XYZ file of C-alpha atoms in Angstrom:
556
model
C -3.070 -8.111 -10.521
C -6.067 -5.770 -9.795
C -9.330 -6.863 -11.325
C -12.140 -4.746 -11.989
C -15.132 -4.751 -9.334
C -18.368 -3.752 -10.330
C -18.151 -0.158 -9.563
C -15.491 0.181 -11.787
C -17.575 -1.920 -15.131
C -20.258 0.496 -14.612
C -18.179 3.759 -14.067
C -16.295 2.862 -17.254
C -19.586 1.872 -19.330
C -21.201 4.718 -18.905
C -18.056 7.294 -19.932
C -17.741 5.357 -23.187
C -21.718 5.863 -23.761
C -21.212 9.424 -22.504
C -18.391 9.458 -25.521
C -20.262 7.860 -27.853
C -23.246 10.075 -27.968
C -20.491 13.053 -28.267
C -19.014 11.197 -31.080
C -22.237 11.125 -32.481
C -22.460 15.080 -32.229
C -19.595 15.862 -33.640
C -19.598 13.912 -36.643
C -23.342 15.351 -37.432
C -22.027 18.643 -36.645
C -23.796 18.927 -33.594
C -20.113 20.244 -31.800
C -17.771 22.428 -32.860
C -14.127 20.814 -32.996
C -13.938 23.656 -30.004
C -16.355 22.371 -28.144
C -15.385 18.704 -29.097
C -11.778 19.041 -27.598
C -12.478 19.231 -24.078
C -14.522 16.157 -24.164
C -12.369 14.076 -26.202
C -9.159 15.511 -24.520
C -11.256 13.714 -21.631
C -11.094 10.614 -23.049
C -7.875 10.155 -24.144
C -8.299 11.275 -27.816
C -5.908 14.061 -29.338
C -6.138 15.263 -32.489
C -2.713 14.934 -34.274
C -0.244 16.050 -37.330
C -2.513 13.452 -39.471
C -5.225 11.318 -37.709
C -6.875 11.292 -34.402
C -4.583 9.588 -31.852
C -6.083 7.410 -28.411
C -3.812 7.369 -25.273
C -5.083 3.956 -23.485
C -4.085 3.840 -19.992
C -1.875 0.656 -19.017
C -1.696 1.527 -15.083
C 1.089 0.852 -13.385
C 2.672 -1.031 -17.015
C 1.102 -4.100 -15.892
C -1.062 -6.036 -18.445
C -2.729 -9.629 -18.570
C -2.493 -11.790 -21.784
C -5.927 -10.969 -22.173
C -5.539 -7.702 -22.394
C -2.801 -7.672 -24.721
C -4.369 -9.528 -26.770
C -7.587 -6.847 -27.140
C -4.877 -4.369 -27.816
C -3.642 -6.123 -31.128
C -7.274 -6.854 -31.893
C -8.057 -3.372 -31.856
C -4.678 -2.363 -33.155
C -5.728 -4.366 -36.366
C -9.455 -3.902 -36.529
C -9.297 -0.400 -36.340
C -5.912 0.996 -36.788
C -3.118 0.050 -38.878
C -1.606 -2.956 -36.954
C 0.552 -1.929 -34.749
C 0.413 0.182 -31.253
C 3.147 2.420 -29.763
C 4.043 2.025 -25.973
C 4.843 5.198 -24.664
C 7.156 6.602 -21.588
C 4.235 6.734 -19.591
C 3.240 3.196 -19.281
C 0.881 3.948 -21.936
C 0.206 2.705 -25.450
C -1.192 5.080 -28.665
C -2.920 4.047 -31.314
C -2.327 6.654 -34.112
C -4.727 6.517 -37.231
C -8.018 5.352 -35.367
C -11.028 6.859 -37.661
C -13.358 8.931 -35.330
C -16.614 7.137 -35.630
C -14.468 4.225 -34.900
C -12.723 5.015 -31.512
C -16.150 4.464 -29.357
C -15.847 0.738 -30.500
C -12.585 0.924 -29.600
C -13.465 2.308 -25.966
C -16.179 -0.211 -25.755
C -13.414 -3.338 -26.537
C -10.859 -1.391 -23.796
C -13.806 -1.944 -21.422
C -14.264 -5.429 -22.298
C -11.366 -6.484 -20.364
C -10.708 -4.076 -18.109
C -8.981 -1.002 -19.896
C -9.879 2.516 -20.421
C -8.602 5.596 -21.978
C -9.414 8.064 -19.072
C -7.180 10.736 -17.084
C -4.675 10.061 -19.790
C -4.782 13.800 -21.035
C -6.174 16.770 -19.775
C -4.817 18.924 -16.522
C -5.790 15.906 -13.889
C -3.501 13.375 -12.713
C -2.491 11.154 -15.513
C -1.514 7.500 -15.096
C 0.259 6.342 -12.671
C 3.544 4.961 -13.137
C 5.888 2.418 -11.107
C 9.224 0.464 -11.175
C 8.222 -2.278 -14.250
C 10.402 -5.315 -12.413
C 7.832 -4.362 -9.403
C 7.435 -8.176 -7.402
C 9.959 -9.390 -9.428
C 13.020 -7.115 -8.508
C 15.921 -8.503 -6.191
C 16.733 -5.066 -4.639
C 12.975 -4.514 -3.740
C 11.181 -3.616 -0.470
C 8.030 -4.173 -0.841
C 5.640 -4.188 -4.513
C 4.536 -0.565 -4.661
C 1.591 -1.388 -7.272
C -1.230 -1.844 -4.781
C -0.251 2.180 -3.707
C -0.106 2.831 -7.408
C -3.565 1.116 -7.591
C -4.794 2.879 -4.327
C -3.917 6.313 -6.216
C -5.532 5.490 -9.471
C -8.825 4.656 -7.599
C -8.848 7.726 -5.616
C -7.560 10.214 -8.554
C -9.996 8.878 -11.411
C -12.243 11.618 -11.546
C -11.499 12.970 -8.434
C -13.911 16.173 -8.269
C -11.538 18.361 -6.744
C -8.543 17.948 -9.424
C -10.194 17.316 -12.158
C -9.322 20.694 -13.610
C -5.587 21.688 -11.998
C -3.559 24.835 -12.909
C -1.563 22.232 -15.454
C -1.202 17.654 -15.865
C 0.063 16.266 -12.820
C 2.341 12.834 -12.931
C 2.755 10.420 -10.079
C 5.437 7.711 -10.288
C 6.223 5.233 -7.198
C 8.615 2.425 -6.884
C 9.404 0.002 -4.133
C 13.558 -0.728 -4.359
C 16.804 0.368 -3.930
C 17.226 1.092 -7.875
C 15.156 3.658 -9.258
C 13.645 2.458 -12.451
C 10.657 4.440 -12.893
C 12.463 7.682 -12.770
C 10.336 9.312 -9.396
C 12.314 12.363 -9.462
C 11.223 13.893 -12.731
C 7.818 13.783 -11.765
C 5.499 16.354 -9.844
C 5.559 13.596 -6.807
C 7.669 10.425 -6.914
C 7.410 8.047 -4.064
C 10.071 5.622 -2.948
C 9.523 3.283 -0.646
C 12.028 3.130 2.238
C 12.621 2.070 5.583
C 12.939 3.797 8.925
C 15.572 2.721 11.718
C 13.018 0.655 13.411
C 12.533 -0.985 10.360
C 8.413 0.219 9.267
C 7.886 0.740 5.942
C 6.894 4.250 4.598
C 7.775 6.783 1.699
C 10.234 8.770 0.879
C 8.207 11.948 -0.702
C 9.454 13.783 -3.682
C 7.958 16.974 -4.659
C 8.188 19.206 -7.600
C 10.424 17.008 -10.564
C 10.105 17.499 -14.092
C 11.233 17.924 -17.715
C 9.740 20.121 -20.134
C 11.061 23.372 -20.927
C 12.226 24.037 -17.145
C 13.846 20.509 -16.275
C 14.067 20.504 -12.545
C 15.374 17.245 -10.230
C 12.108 16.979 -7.397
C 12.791 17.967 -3.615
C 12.275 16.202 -1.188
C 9.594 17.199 1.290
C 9.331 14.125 3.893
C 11.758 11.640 4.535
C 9.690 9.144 5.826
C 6.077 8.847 5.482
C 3.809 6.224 6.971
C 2.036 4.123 4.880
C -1.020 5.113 6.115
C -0.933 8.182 5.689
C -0.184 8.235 1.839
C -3.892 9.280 0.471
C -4.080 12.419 2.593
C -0.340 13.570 2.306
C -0.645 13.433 -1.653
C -4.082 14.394 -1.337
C -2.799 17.415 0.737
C 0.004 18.440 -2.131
C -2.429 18.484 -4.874
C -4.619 20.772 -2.607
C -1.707 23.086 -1.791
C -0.781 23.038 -6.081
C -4.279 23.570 -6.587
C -4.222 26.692 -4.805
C -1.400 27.993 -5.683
C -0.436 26.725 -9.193
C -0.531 29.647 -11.476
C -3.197 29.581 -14.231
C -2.069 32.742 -16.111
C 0.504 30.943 -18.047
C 0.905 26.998 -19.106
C 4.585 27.262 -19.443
C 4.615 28.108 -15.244
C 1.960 26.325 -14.571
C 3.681 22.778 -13.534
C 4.410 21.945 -9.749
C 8.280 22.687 -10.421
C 7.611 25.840 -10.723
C 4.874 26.143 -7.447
C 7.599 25.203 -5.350
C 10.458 27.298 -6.602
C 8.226 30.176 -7.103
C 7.311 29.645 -3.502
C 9.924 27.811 -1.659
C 10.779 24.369 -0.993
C 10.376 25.841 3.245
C 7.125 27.824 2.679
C 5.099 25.026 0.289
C 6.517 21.896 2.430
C 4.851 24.168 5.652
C 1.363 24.702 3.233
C 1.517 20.875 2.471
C 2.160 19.858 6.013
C -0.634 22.346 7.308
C -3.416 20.886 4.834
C -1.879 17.717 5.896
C -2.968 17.979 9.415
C -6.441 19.640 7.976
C -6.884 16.379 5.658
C -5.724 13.664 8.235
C -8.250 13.381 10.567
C -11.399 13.055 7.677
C -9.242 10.130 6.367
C -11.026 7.393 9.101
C -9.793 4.003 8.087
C -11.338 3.247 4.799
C -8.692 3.775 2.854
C -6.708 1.429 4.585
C -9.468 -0.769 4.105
C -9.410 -0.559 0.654
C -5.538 -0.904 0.450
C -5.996 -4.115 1.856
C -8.407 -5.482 -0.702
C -6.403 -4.127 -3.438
C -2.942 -6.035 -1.689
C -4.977 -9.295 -1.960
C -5.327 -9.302 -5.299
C -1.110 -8.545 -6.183
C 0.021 -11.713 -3.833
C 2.761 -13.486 -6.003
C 2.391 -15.927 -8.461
C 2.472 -19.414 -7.289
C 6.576 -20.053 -8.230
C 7.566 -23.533 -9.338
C 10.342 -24.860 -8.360
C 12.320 -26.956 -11.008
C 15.642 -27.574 -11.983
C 17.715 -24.655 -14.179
C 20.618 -26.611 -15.483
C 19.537 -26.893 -18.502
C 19.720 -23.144 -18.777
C 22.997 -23.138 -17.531
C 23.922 -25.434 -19.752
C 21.926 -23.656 -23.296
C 23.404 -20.899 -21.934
C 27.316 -22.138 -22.237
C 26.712 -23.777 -25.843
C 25.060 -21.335 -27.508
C 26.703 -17.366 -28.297
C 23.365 -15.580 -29.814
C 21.101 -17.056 -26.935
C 24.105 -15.847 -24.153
C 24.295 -12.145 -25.609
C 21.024 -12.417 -25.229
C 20.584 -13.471 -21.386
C 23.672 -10.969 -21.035
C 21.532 -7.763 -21.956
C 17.768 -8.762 -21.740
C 17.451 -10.885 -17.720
C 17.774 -9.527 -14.654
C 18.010 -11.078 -11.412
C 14.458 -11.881 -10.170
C 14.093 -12.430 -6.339
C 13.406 -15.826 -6.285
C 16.739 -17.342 -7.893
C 14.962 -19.718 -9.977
C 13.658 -17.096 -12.287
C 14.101 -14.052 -14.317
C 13.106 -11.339 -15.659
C 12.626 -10.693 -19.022
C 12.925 -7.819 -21.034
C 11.681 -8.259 -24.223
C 13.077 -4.990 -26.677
C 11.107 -3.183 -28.953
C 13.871 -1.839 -30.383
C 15.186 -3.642 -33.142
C 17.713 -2.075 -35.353
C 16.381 0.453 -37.650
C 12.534 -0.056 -36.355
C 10.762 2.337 -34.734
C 11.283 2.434 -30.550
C 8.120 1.233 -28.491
C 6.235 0.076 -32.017
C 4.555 -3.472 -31.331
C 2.545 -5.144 -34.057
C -0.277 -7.177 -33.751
C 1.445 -10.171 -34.222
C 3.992 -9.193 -32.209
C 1.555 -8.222 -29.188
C -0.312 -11.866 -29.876
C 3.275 -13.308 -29.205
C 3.722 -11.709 -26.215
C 0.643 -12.186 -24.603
C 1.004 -16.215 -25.792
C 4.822 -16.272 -23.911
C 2.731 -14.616 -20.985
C 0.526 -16.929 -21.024
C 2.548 -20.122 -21.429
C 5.931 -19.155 -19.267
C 4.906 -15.982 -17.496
C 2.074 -16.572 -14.691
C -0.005 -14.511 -17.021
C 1.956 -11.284 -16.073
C 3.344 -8.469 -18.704
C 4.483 -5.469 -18.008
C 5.307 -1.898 -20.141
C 8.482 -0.342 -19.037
C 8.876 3.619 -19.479
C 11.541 2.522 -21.436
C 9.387 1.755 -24.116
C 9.925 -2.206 -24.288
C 7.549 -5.088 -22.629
C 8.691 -7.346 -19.714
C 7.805 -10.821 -18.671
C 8.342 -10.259 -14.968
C 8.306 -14.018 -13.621
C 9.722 -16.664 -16.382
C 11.237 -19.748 -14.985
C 15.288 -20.209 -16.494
C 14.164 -23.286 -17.468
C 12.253 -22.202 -20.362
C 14.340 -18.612 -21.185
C 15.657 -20.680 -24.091
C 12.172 -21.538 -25.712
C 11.279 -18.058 -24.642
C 13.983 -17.005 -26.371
C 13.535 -18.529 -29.666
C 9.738 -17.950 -30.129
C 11.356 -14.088 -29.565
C 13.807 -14.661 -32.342
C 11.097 -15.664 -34.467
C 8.564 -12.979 -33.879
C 11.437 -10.310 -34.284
C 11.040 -9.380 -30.694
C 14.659 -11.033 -29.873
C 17.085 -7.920 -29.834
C 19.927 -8.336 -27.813
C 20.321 -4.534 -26.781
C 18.290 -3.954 -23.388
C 20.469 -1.266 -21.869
C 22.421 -0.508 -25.188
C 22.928 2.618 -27.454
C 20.166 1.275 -29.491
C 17.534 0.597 -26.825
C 16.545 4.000 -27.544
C 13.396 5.965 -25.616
C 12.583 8.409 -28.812
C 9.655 10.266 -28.740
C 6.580 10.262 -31.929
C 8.334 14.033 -33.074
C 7.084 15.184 -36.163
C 6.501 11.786 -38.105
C 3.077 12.214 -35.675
C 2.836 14.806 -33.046
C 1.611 17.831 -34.057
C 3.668 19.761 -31.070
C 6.731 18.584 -32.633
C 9.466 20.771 -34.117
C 11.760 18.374 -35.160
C 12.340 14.612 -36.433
C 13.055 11.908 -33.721
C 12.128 8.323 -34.488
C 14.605 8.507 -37.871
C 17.388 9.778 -36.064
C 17.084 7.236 -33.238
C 16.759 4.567 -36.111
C 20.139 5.788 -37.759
C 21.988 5.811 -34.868
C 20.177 2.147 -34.025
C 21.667 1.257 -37.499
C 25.159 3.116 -37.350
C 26.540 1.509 -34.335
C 24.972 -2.362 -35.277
C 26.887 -1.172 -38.690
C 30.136 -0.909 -36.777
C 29.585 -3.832 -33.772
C 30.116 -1.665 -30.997
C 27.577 -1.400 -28.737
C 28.486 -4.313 -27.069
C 31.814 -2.893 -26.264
C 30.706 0.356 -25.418
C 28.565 -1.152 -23.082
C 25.558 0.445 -20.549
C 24.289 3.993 -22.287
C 21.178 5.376 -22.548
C 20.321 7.526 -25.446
C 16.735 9.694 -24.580
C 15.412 11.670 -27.914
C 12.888 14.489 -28.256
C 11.350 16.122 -30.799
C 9.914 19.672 -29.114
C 10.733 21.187 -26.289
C 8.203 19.440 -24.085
C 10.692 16.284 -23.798
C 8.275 13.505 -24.412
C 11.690 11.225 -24.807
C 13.461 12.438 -21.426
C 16.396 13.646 -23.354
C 17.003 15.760 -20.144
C 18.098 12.716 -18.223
C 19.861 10.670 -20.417
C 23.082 9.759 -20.696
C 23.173 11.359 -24.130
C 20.150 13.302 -24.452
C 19.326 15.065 -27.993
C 16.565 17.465 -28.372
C 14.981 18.304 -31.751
C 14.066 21.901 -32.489
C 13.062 24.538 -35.191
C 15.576 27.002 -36.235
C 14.031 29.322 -38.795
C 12.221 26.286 -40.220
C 15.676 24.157 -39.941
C 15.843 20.947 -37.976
C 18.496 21.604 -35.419
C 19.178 19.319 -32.270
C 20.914 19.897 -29.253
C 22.890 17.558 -27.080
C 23.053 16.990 -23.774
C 25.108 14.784 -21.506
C 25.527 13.361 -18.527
C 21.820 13.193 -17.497
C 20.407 10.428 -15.341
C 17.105 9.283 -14.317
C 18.114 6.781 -11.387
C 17.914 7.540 -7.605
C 21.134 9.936 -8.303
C 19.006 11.781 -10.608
C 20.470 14.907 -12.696
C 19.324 17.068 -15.522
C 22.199 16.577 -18.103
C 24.950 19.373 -19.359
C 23.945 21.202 -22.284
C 27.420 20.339 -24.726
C 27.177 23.541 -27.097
C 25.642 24.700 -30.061
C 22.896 22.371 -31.822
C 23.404 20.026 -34.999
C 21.696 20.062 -38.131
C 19.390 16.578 -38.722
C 22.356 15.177 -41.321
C 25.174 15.806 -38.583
C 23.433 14.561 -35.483
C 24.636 10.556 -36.213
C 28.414 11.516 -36.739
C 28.104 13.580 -33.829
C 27.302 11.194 -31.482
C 29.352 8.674 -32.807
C 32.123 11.085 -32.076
C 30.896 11.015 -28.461
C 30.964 7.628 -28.633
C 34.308 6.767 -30.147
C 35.737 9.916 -27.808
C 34.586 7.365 -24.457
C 36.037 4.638 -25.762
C 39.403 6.481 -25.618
C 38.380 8.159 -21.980
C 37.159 4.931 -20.026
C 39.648 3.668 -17.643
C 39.082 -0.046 -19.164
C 35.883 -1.671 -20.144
C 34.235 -1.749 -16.647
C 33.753 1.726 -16.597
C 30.380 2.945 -18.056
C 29.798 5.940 -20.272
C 28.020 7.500 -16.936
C 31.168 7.067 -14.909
C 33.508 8.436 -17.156
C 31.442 11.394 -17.942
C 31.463 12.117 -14.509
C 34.615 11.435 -13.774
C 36.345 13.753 -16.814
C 33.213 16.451 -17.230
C 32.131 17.748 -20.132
C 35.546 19.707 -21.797
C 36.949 16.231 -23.291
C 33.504 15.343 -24.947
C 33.169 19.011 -26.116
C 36.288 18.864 -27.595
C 35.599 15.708 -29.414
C 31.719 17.420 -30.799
C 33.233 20.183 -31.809
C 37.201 19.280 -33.056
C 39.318 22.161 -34.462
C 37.279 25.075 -32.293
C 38.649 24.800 -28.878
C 36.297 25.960 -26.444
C 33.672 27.058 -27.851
C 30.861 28.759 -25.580
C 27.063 27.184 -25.743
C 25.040 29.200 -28.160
């Protein structure tokens, strides 16, 4: 993985001195909270419902042991013992005292971590596919172009201040985990008929309070032209992106506002302004960065004594059924490691928890970890030799959950236990519906279904493309939450159905367990996912289960 040069010690050093000194001012009163919120907003550092929160950038999800090791260090030095990965890649610490969060910066920097460009209208963090190197169905590892964009967008002067956030994901195989076409540009790496690698370029995605699927504005371009074709969309967004309004200020609504013809002509225009200024360093620089992702040095060993663990013993298989996938090199896996034990709170690590990790990393993982916008960890490289002790130091540690791609392994976002933006409850109602369906040992059965939970309309939790999405909102000071289904976040990305009128917080389990129980009854056998049957059937059979006894009842 990418290692810090020189530049990048000093750049980072002297923002958290920068910080500190305006830490210093606003504690002696020196700054206004006003005047204190651009600045901290800077840094990563919201103010929320109860405490300060800090957003530390994890580029690209992929961590060291070392670094996850400073994270539990600081998660018990100076919070309360426990982080919170996020859907970005990112994890939150949320009860950090202020005078204590430039120590906190200071320990990020110590190992090559930072909180910057992860708030604020610039582009945020990066994301990418977390089985990236790892991944069967891959191309070719898109971090190094993730890396290549977080070097040239960290404090970039020219989009340092867009009309609104901007979000980049990119991922290099046939399977799109890392959701590229809900963001303002995804990336997917493809192949032209004489076989050169380039990028498929997605424009214009999003959730929020106007979910929109992206367009796509180039089929194919060439690798080295990446820097000033996404250079040249921010330019065009920057132009044009409306600053009269926040709630119209996102790329989505640039391009429909404008026209998928009209901005791909603007884009391709600057394009051709922006090429020639671009003379080879880049390229340069993506080769440096290249050297330092080459794979791990695989071993090569025998794996029948997986095979055979894996025969003899039932909690270890379910296990290996839900949690590996098939890792290009057939020797290995890759393992997801769930934080999203029954009844806990999605994406919470401890300390302990994080030391774990970072140990199993360490020992069995060519000192690679990874954060997955699904809110659990991964251990992208882990010989099947030693899954089973893998598995049992897991067990131990409470980090051995047997639900990767379950109704349990819930995204949820912080709602109103933390975020101040919220309007409704999420992380209880994903933890009751964690609970309900252990309670009645189905989710095995049911099978592959992603449940996405938000607490505002902003859709922190991606409720829009989830299977079953449920957003939280305020209905003259009532918790009320609306369901969606048949969403999907994959390379056949769609913004799920809205199913009808919204649910009060103490009828939101029973409802989707009626979903639930009403696929069970639709699937034509057990091979058939959720997904598949939803679009095979529509919506009018799972409306009909929601809402029994009212026929068909319009959306309120």
């Amino acid at each position: 993985m990418y290692s810090y040069s020189e530049f990048d010690e000093a750049f980072v050093r002297t923002r958290v001195a920068q910080f500190t000194h305006q830490v210093e001012r606003r504690i002696d009163g020196s700054l206004t909270e006003e005047e204190f919120r651009p600045l901290r907003l800077m840094n990563g550092l919201y103010l929320q419902l109860h405490a300060y929160m800090l957003r530390v950038a994890i580029p690209y999800g992929t961590l060291n042991p070392r670094q996850m090791r400073q994270l539990a260090h600081i998660a018990q030095t100076w919070d309360k013992g426990y982080g919170h990965f996020t859907t970005r890649q990112n994890i939150q610490f949320n009860w950090p005292k202020l005078s204590d969060v430039p120590k906190m910066l200071s320990a990020l920097a110590d190992v090559g971590m930072h909180a910057i460009q992860t708030s604020g209208n610039c582009v945020r963090n990066v994301t990418a596919d977390h089985f990236a190197a790892a991944a069967a169905d891959e191309i070719e590892d898109p971090r190094p172009y993730a890396e290549l964009l977080r070097q040239w967008s960290t404090d970039h002067p020219e989009f340092q201040f867009l009309p609104r956030k901007f979000k980049i994901a990119i991922t290099g195989a046939a399977q799109d985990r890392a959701v590229t076409a809900a963001h303002d540009i995804g990336l997917r790496i493809v192949k032209n008929d004489a076989g050169e690698t380039g990028f498929q370029v997605l424009v214009g995605g999003g959730l929020g309070r106007t979910p929109m699927v992206a367009m796509t504005v180039r089929d194919f371009l060439p690798v080295e032209d990446l820097l000033p074709y996404v250079e040249a969309v921010l330019s065009v967004y920057n132009t044009l992106g409306r600053r009269d309004n926040k709630y119209k200020a996102r790329i989505k609504i640039t391009l429909h506002e404008t026209g998928k013809e009209e901005i791909t002509r603007m884009i391709e225009a600057r394009f051709a302004e922006l090429r020639p200024l671009f003379g080879g360093n880049d390229q340069a620089l993506l080769a440096d960065i290249r050297a330092a992702f080459a794979p791990p040095a695989f071993r090569n060993a025998p794996v029948e004594a997986y095979d055979a663990f894996y025969k003899a013993d039932p909690v270890f298989r379910a296990w290996a059924d839900t949690n590996l996938a098939k890792h290009r090199n057939d020797q290995y896996a890759i393992v997801t490691i769930s934080l999203k034990a029954h009844g806990q709170t999605p994406g919470d690590a401890t300390a302990d928890q994080m030391r774990v990790m970072a140990d199993l990393a360490e020992r069995y993982g060519h000192n690679e970890l990874r954060v997955s916008h699904e809110q659990n960890v991964i251990l992208p490289h882990v010989h099947k030799s030693d899954l089973p002790a893998v598995h049992a130091a897991l067990m131990q540690a409470g980090l051995g959950t047997a639900n990767v791609g379950l109704i349990s392994d819930i995204i949820a976002c912080p709602g109103m236990d933390y975020c101040a933006l919220a309007t409704a409850r999420a992380i209880p109602v994903a933890q009751e519906i964690a609970t309900r369906f252990d309670a009645l040992k189905l989710e095995h059965d049911v099978g592959p279904l992603k449940i996405k939970i938000s607490g505002c309309i902003n859709a922190c939790g991606h409720h829009h493309v989830g299977h079953i999405g449920i957003l939280g909102l305020d209905r003259a000071g009532v918790e009320n939450y609306q369901i969606t289904l048949g969403g999907d976040g994959t390379e056949d990305a769609v913004i799920g159905e809205r199913a009808g009128p919204g649910f009060a917080y103490d009828e939101i389990v029973p409802a989707i367990e009626r979903i639930v129980l009403a696929y069970l009854d639709l699937r034509e056998g057990p091979e058939e996912t959720f997904l598949q049957a939803y679009r095979r059937v529509g919506l009018p059979p799972f409306k009909a289960a929601l809402y029994p006894g009212e026929g068909n009842r319009d959306a309120a």
